[in-house]
Coordinates of C-alpha atoms and ligand atoms in Angstrom, one line a residue:
M1021 CA 10.5 54.0 55.0
P1022 CA 12.1 51.3 52.7
P1023 CA 9.7 49.7 50.3
S1024 CA 8.0 46.4 51.3
K1025 CA 9.1 43.6 49.1
T1026 CA 5.7 42.0 49.2
E1027 CA 3.9 45.1 47.8
P1028 CA 2.3 44.5 44.4
V1029 CA 4.5 45.9 41.6
L1030 CA 3.2 46.6 38.1
I1031 CA 5.7 47.1 35.3
I1032 CA 4.2 48.4 31.9
G1033 CA 6.4 47.3 29.1
A1034 CA 8.5 44.2 28.7
G1035 CA 11.3 45.8 26.7
V1036 CA 14.9 46.5 27.8
F1037 CA 14.2 48.6 30.8
G1038 CA 11.1 46.7 31.9
L1039 CA 12.7 43.2 31.7
S1040 CA 15.9 44.4 33.4
T1041 CA 13.9 46.0 36.3
A1042 CA 11.6 42.9 36.7
H1043 CA 14.7 40.7 36.9
K1044 CA 16.5 42.9 39.4
L1045 CA 13.5 43.3 41.7
A1046 CA 12.6 39.6 41.6
T1047 CA 16.2 38.7 42.3
S1048 CA 16.4 41.1 45.3
G1049 CA 13.3 39.5 46.9
Y1050 CA 10.2 41.3 45.5
T1051 CA 7.4 38.6 45.4
D1052 CA 4.5 40.1 43.6
I1053 CA 5.6 41.5 40.2
T1054 CA 3.4 41.6 37.2
V1055 CA 4.6 42.8 33.8
L1056 CA 2.2 44.0 31.1
E1057 CA 3.3 43.9 27.5
K1058 CA 1.3 44.9 24.5
D1059 CA 2.8 42.4 22.0
D1060 CA 1.5 38.8 22.3
R1061 CA 5.1 37.6 22.6
I1062 CA 8.5 38.4 24.3
P1063 CA 10.9 39.6 23.0
S1064 CA 8.3 42.2 22.0
R1065 CA 8.5 43.3 18.3
F1066 CA 7.6 46.8 19.5
S1067 CA 10.8 47.1 21.6
G1068 CA 13.6 49.2 20.5
G1069 CA 15.8 46.3 21.5
Y1070 CA 13.9 43.8 19.1
D1071 CA 16.8 43.3 16.7
L1072 CA 19.6 40.9 15.9
N1073 CA 22.2 43.0 17.7
K1074 CA 23.0 46.2 19.5
I1075 CA 26.3 48.0 20.0
I1076 CA 27.9 47.5 23.4
R1077 CA 30.4 50.4 23.5
S1078 CA 32.0 51.8 26.5
E1079 CA 33.0 55.3 25.3
Y1080 CA 30.9 58.3 26.0
I1081 CA 32.2 61.8 25.8
D1082 CA 30.5 62.2 29.2
P1083 CA 32.5 60.2 31.8
F1084 CA 29.4 59.7 33.9
Y1085 CA 28.0 57.3 31.3
T1086 CA 31.4 55.8 30.5
Q1087 CA 31.6 54.5 34.1
H1088 CA 28.1 52.9 33.8
A1089 CA 28.9 51.5 30.4
L1090 CA 32.1 50.0 31.8
N1091 CA 30.2 48.4 34.6
A1092 CA 27.6 47.1 32.1
I1093 CA 30.3 45.6 29.9
R1094 CA 31.8 43.8 33.0
Q1095 CA 28.3 42.1 33.3
W1096 CA 28.1 41.3 29.6
Q1097 CA 31.5 39.6 29.9
T1098 CA 30.8 37.6 33.1
N1099 CA 27.1 37.4 34.0
P1100 CA 25.9 33.9 33.0
L1101 CA 22.5 35.4 32.0
Y1102 CA 24.0 37.8 29.5
Q1103 CA 27.4 36.5 28.7
P1104 CA 26.2 34.0 26.0
Y1105 CA 24.9 37.0 23.9
F1106 CA 28.0 39.2 24.0
R1107 CA 30.6 39.2 21.3
Q1108 CA 33.7 41.4 22.2
V1109 CA 34.7 42.1 18.6
G1110 CA 35.7 45.7 19.3
F1111 CA 34.2 49.0 18.3
L1112 CA 35.7 50.8 15.3
N1113 CA 34.8 54.5 15.5
V1114 CA 35.6 56.3 12.3
V1115 CA 34.7 59.3 10.0
T1116 CA 34.9 59.4 6.2
G1117 CA 36.8 61.9 4.2
E1118 CA 33.4 63.6 3.6
A1119 CA 32.5 64.2 7.3
N1120 CA 31.8 67.8 8.4
E1121 CA 33.4 69.7 11.2
V1122 CA 30.8 68.7 13.8
V1123 CA 31.2 65.1 13.2
R1124 CA 35.0 65.3 13.2
N1125 CA 34.9 67.1 16.5
A1126 CA 32.8 64.5 18.0
L1127 CA 35.2 61.8 16.9
A1128 CA 38.1 63.8 18.4
K1129 CA 36.2 64.0 21.7
Y1130 CA 35.4 60.3 21.8
N1131 CA 39.1 59.6 21.0
K1132 CA 40.3 61.9 23.8
S1133 CA 37.8 60.5 26.3
V1134 CA 39.1 57.0 25.8
A1135 CA 42.8 57.9 25.5
E1136 CA 42.7 59.7 28.9
N1137 CA 40.8 56.9 30.7
P1138 CA 43.1 54.2 32.1
A1139 CA 40.3 51.6 31.9
F1140 CA 41.1 51.4 28.2
D1141 CA 44.8 51.0 28.5
G1142 CA 45.8 48.3 26.1
Y1143 CA 42.6 48.2 24.2
L1144 CA 43.0 51.2 21.8
V1145 CA 44.4 51.1 18.3
P1146 CA 44.8 54.4 16.6
C1147 CA 43.6 54.2 13.0
P1148 CA 44.9 57.5 11.3
D1149 CA 44.2 56.2 7.8
A1150 CA 42.6 53.4 5.6
D1151 CA 45.6 51.1 5.9
H1152 CA 45.5 51.1 9.6
I1153 CA 41.8 50.4 9.5
R1154 CA 42.4 47.4 7.3
R1155 CA 44.8 46.0 9.8
V1156 CA 42.1 45.9 12.4
A1157 CA 39.3 45.2 10.0
P1158 CA 40.7 42.9 7.2
Q1159 CA 37.1 42.1 6.3
F1160 CA 36.9 45.4 4.6
T1161 CA 37.4 45.1 0.8
G1162 CA 36.6 48.7 -0.1
A1163 CA 38.6 51.9 -0.6
L1164 CA 37.7 53.4 2.8
P1165 CA 38.2 56.9 1.3
G1166 CA 39.5 59.3 3.8
W1167 CA 38.4 57.1 6.7
K1168 CA 40.1 57.6 10.1
G1169 CA 39.4 57.0 13.7
Y1170 CA 40.4 54.3 16.2
L1171 CA 39.4 50.8 17.5
N1172 CA 38.4 50.2 21.1
G1173 CA 38.8 46.5 21.9
L1174 CA 36.8 46.8 25.1
A1175 CA 33.5 46.8 23.3
G1176 CA 31.4 44.8 20.8
Y1177 CA 27.9 43.8 20.4
A1178 CA 25.1 41.8 22.0
Q1179 CA 22.5 39.6 20.3
S1180 CA 19.7 41.8 21.6
S1181 CA 16.5 39.9 21.0
N1182 CA 18.0 36.8 22.2
A1183 CA 19.3 38.5 25.4
M1184 CA 15.7 39.8 26.1
G1185 CA 14.3 36.3 25.6
A1186 CA 16.8 34.9 28.1
C1187 CA 15.9 37.6 30.6
F1188 CA 12.2 37.0 30.1
K1189 CA 12.7 33.3 30.8
A1190 CA 14.8 34.0 34.0
C1191 CA 12.1 36.4 35.2
E1192 CA 9.5 33.7 34.8
Q1193 CA 11.6 31.2 36.7
L1194 CA 11.8 33.8 39.6
G1195 CA 8.0 33.9 39.6
V1196 CA 7.4 37.2 37.7
K1197 CA 3.9 37.1 36.1
F1198 CA 3.5 38.3 32.5
K1199 CA 0.3 39.4 30.7
L1200 CA 0.6 39.8 27.0
G1201 CA -1.5 41.1 24.0
A1202 CA -4.8 42.8 24.7
D1203 CA -4.6 41.6 28.3
G1204 CA -1.2 43.4 28.7
D1205 CA -1.8 46.5 26.4
V1206 CA -2.3 49.3 28.9
A1207 CA -5.1 51.7 27.9
E1208 CA -5.0 53.9 30.9
L1209 CA -3.5 54.3 34.4
L1210 CA -5.8 54.2 37.3
Y1211 CA -5.6 56.9 40.0
Q1212 CA -7.1 57.5 43.4
P1213 CA -9.9 59.9 42.7
G1214 CA -9.0 63.5 42.6
T1215 CA -5.2 62.8 43.1
K1216 CA -2.3 61.8 41.1
V1217 CA -1.6 58.7 43.2
C1218 CA -1.5 55.8 40.8
V1219 CA -3.2 52.5 41.9
G1220 CA -2.6 50.4 38.8
A1221 CA -3.7 50.2 35.2
R1222 CA -6.5 49.0 32.9
T1223 CA -5.7 47.2 29.7
K1224 CA -7.3 47.2 26.3
S1225 CA -9.2 44.0 27.2
G1226 CA -10.7 45.7 30.2
A1227 CA -8.6 43.9 32.7
V1228 CA -7.6 45.8 35.8
Y1229 CA -4.3 45.4 37.6
K1230 CA -4.0 47.0 41.0
A1231 CA -0.6 47.8 42.4
S1232 CA 0.9 50.0 45.1
R1233 CA 3.8 50.7 42.7
T1234 CA 3.4 51.1 39.0
I1235 CA 6.6 51.4 36.9
I1236 CA 6.2 52.7 33.2
A1237 CA 8.8 51.2 30.8
A1238 CA 6.9 51.8 27.5
G1239 CA 9.8 52.9 25.4
G1240 CA 8.8 55.4 22.6
F1241 CA 5.2 54.8 23.4
V1242 CA 5.4 56.3 26.9
A1243 CA 3.3 59.4 26.1
N1244 CA 0.3 57.0 25.3
V1245 CA 0.4 56.0 28.9
L1246 CA 1.7 59.2 30.5
P1247 CA 0.7 62.2 28.3
S1248 CA 2.4 64.7 30.7
I1249 CA 5.9 63.4 29.7
A1250 CA 5.5 64.6 26.1
E1251 CA 7.0 67.9 27.1
Q1252 CA 10.4 66.3 27.7
V1253 CA 10.3 63.2 25.6
T1254 CA 10.1 62.8 21.8
A1255 CA 9.5 59.3 20.0
I1256 CA 12.1 59.1 17.4
C1257 CA 13.2 56.3 15.1
W1258 CA 15.9 55.2 12.8
G1259 CA 15.7 52.9 9.9
V1260 CA 17.2 49.4 10.1
S1261 CA 17.9 47.1 7.2
H1262 CA 19.8 43.8 6.6
I1263 CA 21.7 42.1 3.9
Q1264 CA 21.5 38.3 3.6
L1265 CA 24.9 36.6 3.1
T1266 CA 25.7 33.0 2.3
P1267 CA 27.4 31.0 5.1
E1268 CA 30.7 31.3 3.2
E1269 CA 30.4 35.1 2.8
S1270 CA 29.4 35.3 6.4
E1271 CA 32.5 33.4 7.4
Q1272 CA 34.7 35.8 5.4
M1273 CA 33.4 38.7 7.6
R1274 CA 33.6 36.8 10.9
G1275 CA 35.2 38.9 13.6
M1276 CA 34.6 42.2 12.0
P1277 CA 34.5 45.0 14.6
V1278 CA 31.2 46.8 15.1
T1279 CA 31.8 49.8 12.8
T1280 CA 30.2 53.2 13.4
V1281 CA 31.0 55.6 10.6
R1282 CA 30.0 58.7 12.5
D1283 CA 28.8 60.8 9.5
I1284 CA 26.7 58.0 8.1
G1285 CA 25.7 55.1 10.3
F1286 CA 26.8 51.7 11.7
F1287 CA 26.8 48.0 10.7
F1288 CA 27.7 44.7 12.3
E1289 CA 29.5 41.4 11.9
P1290 CA 27.0 39.0 10.1
D1291 CA 24.8 37.3 12.6
P1292 CA 26.4 33.9 13.3
A1293 CA 23.0 32.1 13.0
T1294 CA 21.2 33.9 10.2
H1295 CA 24.2 35.3 8.3
K1296 CA 22.4 38.7 8.1
V1297 CA 24.3 41.9 8.3
K1298 CA 22.4 44.6 10.2
I1299 CA 22.8 48.2 9.1
C1300 CA 21.5 51.4 10.4
Y1301 CA 21.7 55.0 8.9
M1302 CA 22.0 57.3 11.7
G1303 CA 20.7 60.7 10.6
G1304 CA 19.1 63.1 13.1
G1305 CA 16.3 60.5 13.5
Y1306 CA 12.7 60.7 12.4
T1307 CA 9.5 61.4 14.4
H1308 CA 5.8 60.9 13.9
T1309 CA 3.0 62.9 15.4
A1310 CA -0.1 61.0 16.5
Q1311 CA -3.3 62.1 14.9
N1312 CA -5.6 61.7 17.9
N1313 CA -3.5 63.7 20.5
G1314 CA -0.8 65.6 18.6
K1315 CA 1.9 63.9 20.7
S1316 CA 5.0 62.3 19.4
I1317 CA 4.3 58.5 19.5
P1318 CA 5.5 55.6 17.3
Y1319 CA 3.1 54.1 14.7
N1320 CA 0.6 52.0 16.4
S1321 CA 1.0 48.9 14.3
L1322 CA 4.1 46.9 13.4
A1323 CA 3.1 46.9 9.7
E1324 CA 3.3 50.8 9.7
S1325 CA 6.8 50.7 10.9
A1326 CA 7.9 48.0 8.4
Y1327 CA 9.7 50.3 6.0
I1328 CA 12.7 52.7 5.8
P1329 CA 12.8 56.1 4.1
A1330 CA 14.5 56.5 0.7
E1331 CA 17.3 58.5 2.3
D1332 CA 18.2 55.5 4.4
V1333 CA 18.7 53.3 1.5
K1334 CA 20.9 55.9 -0.2
Q1335 CA 23.1 56.4 2.8
T1336 CA 23.2 52.7 3.6
R1337 CA 24.5 51.9 0.2
R1338 CA 26.9 54.8 0.2
M1339 CA 28.5 53.5 3.5
L1340 CA 28.7 49.8 2.3
R1341 CA 30.2 50.8 -1.1
M1342 CA 33.2 52.4 0.8
A1343 CA 33.8 49.5 3.1
V1344 CA 32.3 46.2 1.6
P1345 CA 31.4 47.0 -2.0
H1346 CA 31.0 43.3 -2.9
I1347 CA 27.7 43.3 -0.9
A1348 CA 26.7 47.0 -1.3
E1349 CA 24.1 46.5 -4.0
R1350 CA 22.3 43.5 -2.6
P1351 CA 18.6 43.7 -1.6
L1352 CA 17.9 45.3 1.7
I1353 CA 15.6 43.1 3.7
D1354 CA 13.7 43.1 7.0
T1355 CA 13.5 46.8 6.9
H1356 CA 11.8 48.5 9.8
L1357 CA 11.8 51.7 11.9
C1358 CA 13.3 51.2 15.4
W1359 CA 11.7 53.5 18.0
V1360 CA 13.2 55.2 21.1
A1361 CA 12.3 57.9 23.6
D1362 CA 14.5 60.8 23.1
T1363 CA 15.4 63.6 25.5
D1364 CA 17.0 67.0 24.6
N1365 CA 20.3 66.2 26.4
S1366 CA 20.2 62.4 25.9
D1367 CA 19.9 61.8 29.6
Y1368 CA 17.7 59.0 30.9
I1369 CA 14.6 59.7 33.0
I1370 CA 14.5 57.4 36.0
D1371 CA 12.2 59.0 38.6
F1372 CA 9.0 59.1 40.4
V1373 CA 6.2 61.0 38.6
P1374 CA 5.6 64.3 40.4
E1375 CA 2.7 64.4 43.0
S1376 CA 2.3 60.6 42.7
D1377 CA 3.5 60.0 46.3
S1378 CA 6.0 57.5 45.0
S1379 CA 3.3 55.3 43.5
L1380 CA 4.3 56.0 39.9
V1381 CA 7.8 55.5 38.5
V1382 CA 8.8 56.3 34.9
L1383 CA 11.8 54.8 33.1
S1384 CA 12.2 56.6 29.9
G1385 CA 14.5 58.9 27.8
D1386 CA 16.7 56.0 26.7
S1387 CA 17.8 58.3 23.8
G1388 CA 19.0 55.5 21.7
H1389 CA 21.7 54.3 24.2
G1390 CA 19.8 52.1 26.7
F1391 CA 20.3 48.6 25.5
K1392 CA 23.9 48.2 26.6
M1393 CA 22.8 49.0 30.2
M1394 CA 20.4 46.1 30.3
P1395 CA 22.4 44.0 32.8
I1396 CA 22.6 46.9 35.3
F1397 CA 19.5 49.0 34.5
G1398 CA 17.4 47.4 37.2
D1399 CA 20.0 48.5 39.7
F1400 CA 19.3 52.1 38.8
V1401 CA 15.6 51.5 39.6
Q1402 CA 16.3 49.6 42.8
D1403 CA 18.5 52.6 43.9
L1404 CA 15.5 54.9 43.3
L1405 CA 13.1 52.8 45.2
D1406 CA 15.4 52.3 48.1
A1407 CA 16.3 56.0 48.4
N1408 CA 12.6 57.0 47.6
T1409 CA 14.1 59.9 45.7
Q1410 CA 16.3 60.3 42.6
K1411 CA 19.6 61.5 44.0
L1412 CA 21.1 62.1 40.5
A1413 CA 19.8 65.4 39.2
R1414 CA 20.4 64.4 35.6
W1415 CA 18.0 61.5 35.8
R1416 CA 15.2 63.5 37.3
W1417 CA 11.8 64.3 35.8
R1418 CA 12.3 67.6 34.1
E1419 CA 9.8 70.4 33.8
V1420 CA 11.3 71.8 30.6
K1421 CA 10.0 72.3 27.1
R1422 CA 11.6 70.4 24.4
D1423 CA 13.7 72.1 21.8
A1424 CA 11.0 71.6 19.0
A1425 CA 13.5 72.0 16.2
G1426 CA 15.4 69.1 17.6
T1427 CA 18.6 70.7 16.6
G1428 CA 20.1 69.6 19.8
K1429 CA 22.7 71.0 22.2
Q1430 CA 25.9 69.2 22.4
I1431 CA 24.7 65.7 21.4
S1432 CA 27.5 63.8 19.7
W1433 CA 25.4 62.0 17.1
R1434 CA 23.0 64.8 16.4
A1435 CA 24.6 66.5 13.5
S1436 CA 21.3 67.1 11.8
A1437 CA 17.7 67.8 12.8
I1438 CA 14.9 65.4 13.5
V1439 CA 12.7 64.9 10.4
D1440 CA 9.0 64.2 10.4
L1441 CA 8.3 60.9 8.6
D1442 CA 5.3 62.3 6.8
S1443 CA 7.6 64.7 5.0
T1444 CA 10.2 62.2 3.8
P1445 CA 9.7 59.8 0.9
R1446 CA 9.6 56.0 1.6
A1447 CA 12.1 53.6 -0.1
K1448 CA 10.7 51.4 -2.9
L1449 CA 12.5 48.2 -2.4
Ligands
LIG1779 C1 18.1 51.7 15.4 C2 18.4 51.7 16.8 C3 19.7 51.3 17.3 C4 20.0 51.2 18.6 N1 21.3 50.8 18.9 C5 21.6 50.7 20.2 C6 22.9 50.3 20.5 O1 23.7 50.1 19.6 N2 23.3 50.3 21.8 C7 22.4 50.6 22.8 O2 22.8 50.5 23.9 N3 21.1 51.0 22.5 C8 20.7 51.0 21.3 N4 19.4 51.4 20.9 C9 18.5 51.8 22.0 C10 17.8 50.7 22.7 O3 17.1 49.8 21.8 C11 16.8 51.4 23.7 O4 17.6 52.2 24.5 C12 16.0 50.4 24.5 O5 15.3 49.5 23.7 C13 15.2 51.3 25.5 O6 14.5 50.4 26.4 P1 12.9 50.7 26.9 O7 12.6 49.6 27.8 O8 12.9 52.1 27.3 O9 12.1 50.6 25.6 P2 11.7 49.4 24.7 O10 12.8 48.4 24.6 O11 11.3 49.9 23.3 O12 10.5 48.7 25.3 C14 9.3 49.3 25.5 C15 8.2 48.2 25.7 O13 7.0 48.7 26.1 C16 5.9 48.1 25.4 N5 4.7 49.0 25.4 C17 4.6 50.1 24.9 N6 3.3 50.6 25.2 C18 2.8 49.8 26.0 C19 1.4 49.7 26.6 N7 0.6 50.7 26.5 N8 1.2 48.6 27.4 C20 2.1 47.6 27.5 N9 3.3 47.6 26.9 C21 3.6 48.6 26.2 C22 6.4 47.8 24.0 O14 5.7 46.8 23.4 C23 7.8 47.5 24.4 O15 8.1 46.1 24.6 C24 19.1 51.4 19.6 C25 17.8 51.8 19.2 C26 17.5 51.9 17.8 C27 16.1 52.3 17.5
LIG1780 C1 43.4 60.0 18.9 O1 44.3 60.2 20.0 C2 45.6 59.8 19.8 C3 46.3 59.9 21.0 O2 46.1 61.1 21.7 C4 46.1 60.7 18.6 O3 47.5 60.2 18.3 C5 45.2 60.5 17.4 O4 45.7 61.4 16.4 C6 43.8 60.8 17.7 N1 43.0 60.4 16.6 C7 41.9 61.1 16.2 C8 41.1 60.6 15.1 O5 41.5 62.1 16.8

């Protein structure tokens, strides 16, 4: 039986997946949607998307995600809701001369995947050496030692917090209700006694929200709300920092492609409004184990996540010295850990929770590549509800144990293991 559009729907989490889903369902005629969010504002500072910007790249080694990313980019280019926040500056995908074999192979696979896909005809510029890179990124003043790769012009970045804010406003206009702060911070799900059928949620303030359909979109925090998912999802984070430029310096770097240095990290064109350059060191990621239940969950407070490890500072400066040495020694500001829900094979989880009789849906496992899908993510959820089953095996709930060492299988970015934050020194900035 197709779902009734008047049924009360509860969405837990107003991050990327939650907002996209609320917007899609409201647009397609659902009339009773309530979103619960633990922050007292949206865009939520706990969201992995709470940032100046996120890469909107279209290449994946796996053509399944490439097709979705291409569909998403089409929306970023044309959908009036999202288009104002998209900058199609291109995506420069490179390695340094110090990159190891695993990373070089990953670059070669990306390169092959775009070269063989006609969707990218006319968008690719091979960059076999530093001189070629300077032609597509004249903003780089550094030596680019041993750098090589390619530029894909069918990509760029989005101003992610701003895009989430716009989606939030659009949802409100469509009649979606939002509860924030203690009134929106879910303490527990409510079940029909003796069953796994979910009937809503109770928040930290004690408020109870009843729903015939509850959709969990709690990002890295998902195991707080749904402990049984901890077997297949790990909360991991990366450190983010920024460098403040003057308006003149910012202008000099205008139009710089989003640059991913596969063996170190990535950085962006200066934000046009704040003139800040955002930088991220992409090691194997860090995790944190909650004291109370032994599960992998982000720090509870924003203050605890407001730092980056010492290694991140070292690697950030190393990358900038090679490309933009004139700013490489500047203070690193607005440092914070950015949390995601990671699965072993980087596949999303978009499915009903087993034995919930379709009452409980979980949207998780973004694995650090979910933001770009924001304009189309709600479509994935609508498809699930309409079909009343997840037809795509790869997005199903998995009854598997996670590879605890986190060494990964064939994950392109995972060249090193996940490290526990407690075992790594903090940066003194
Ligand atoms: C450093 C970094 C770089 C990234 N770069 C990219 C990129 O370049 N491109 C890309 O596509 N993706 C990128 N991502 C990934 C992207 O940010 C995530 O895929 C995306 O945010 C996942 O969306 P989500 O809705 O699952 O989780 P989130 O966006 O994190 O949202 C979860 C929401 O749930 C709320 N919540 C949690 N617990 C509760 C509770 N108990 N009650 C109520 N609310 C709750 C949180 O406050 C939050 O608002 C990056 C992530 C990081 C960390
Ligand atoms: C990318 O592919 C092109 C075309 O097949 C090839 O000429 C180039 O050497 C490749 N570059 C890398 C970095 O693998």
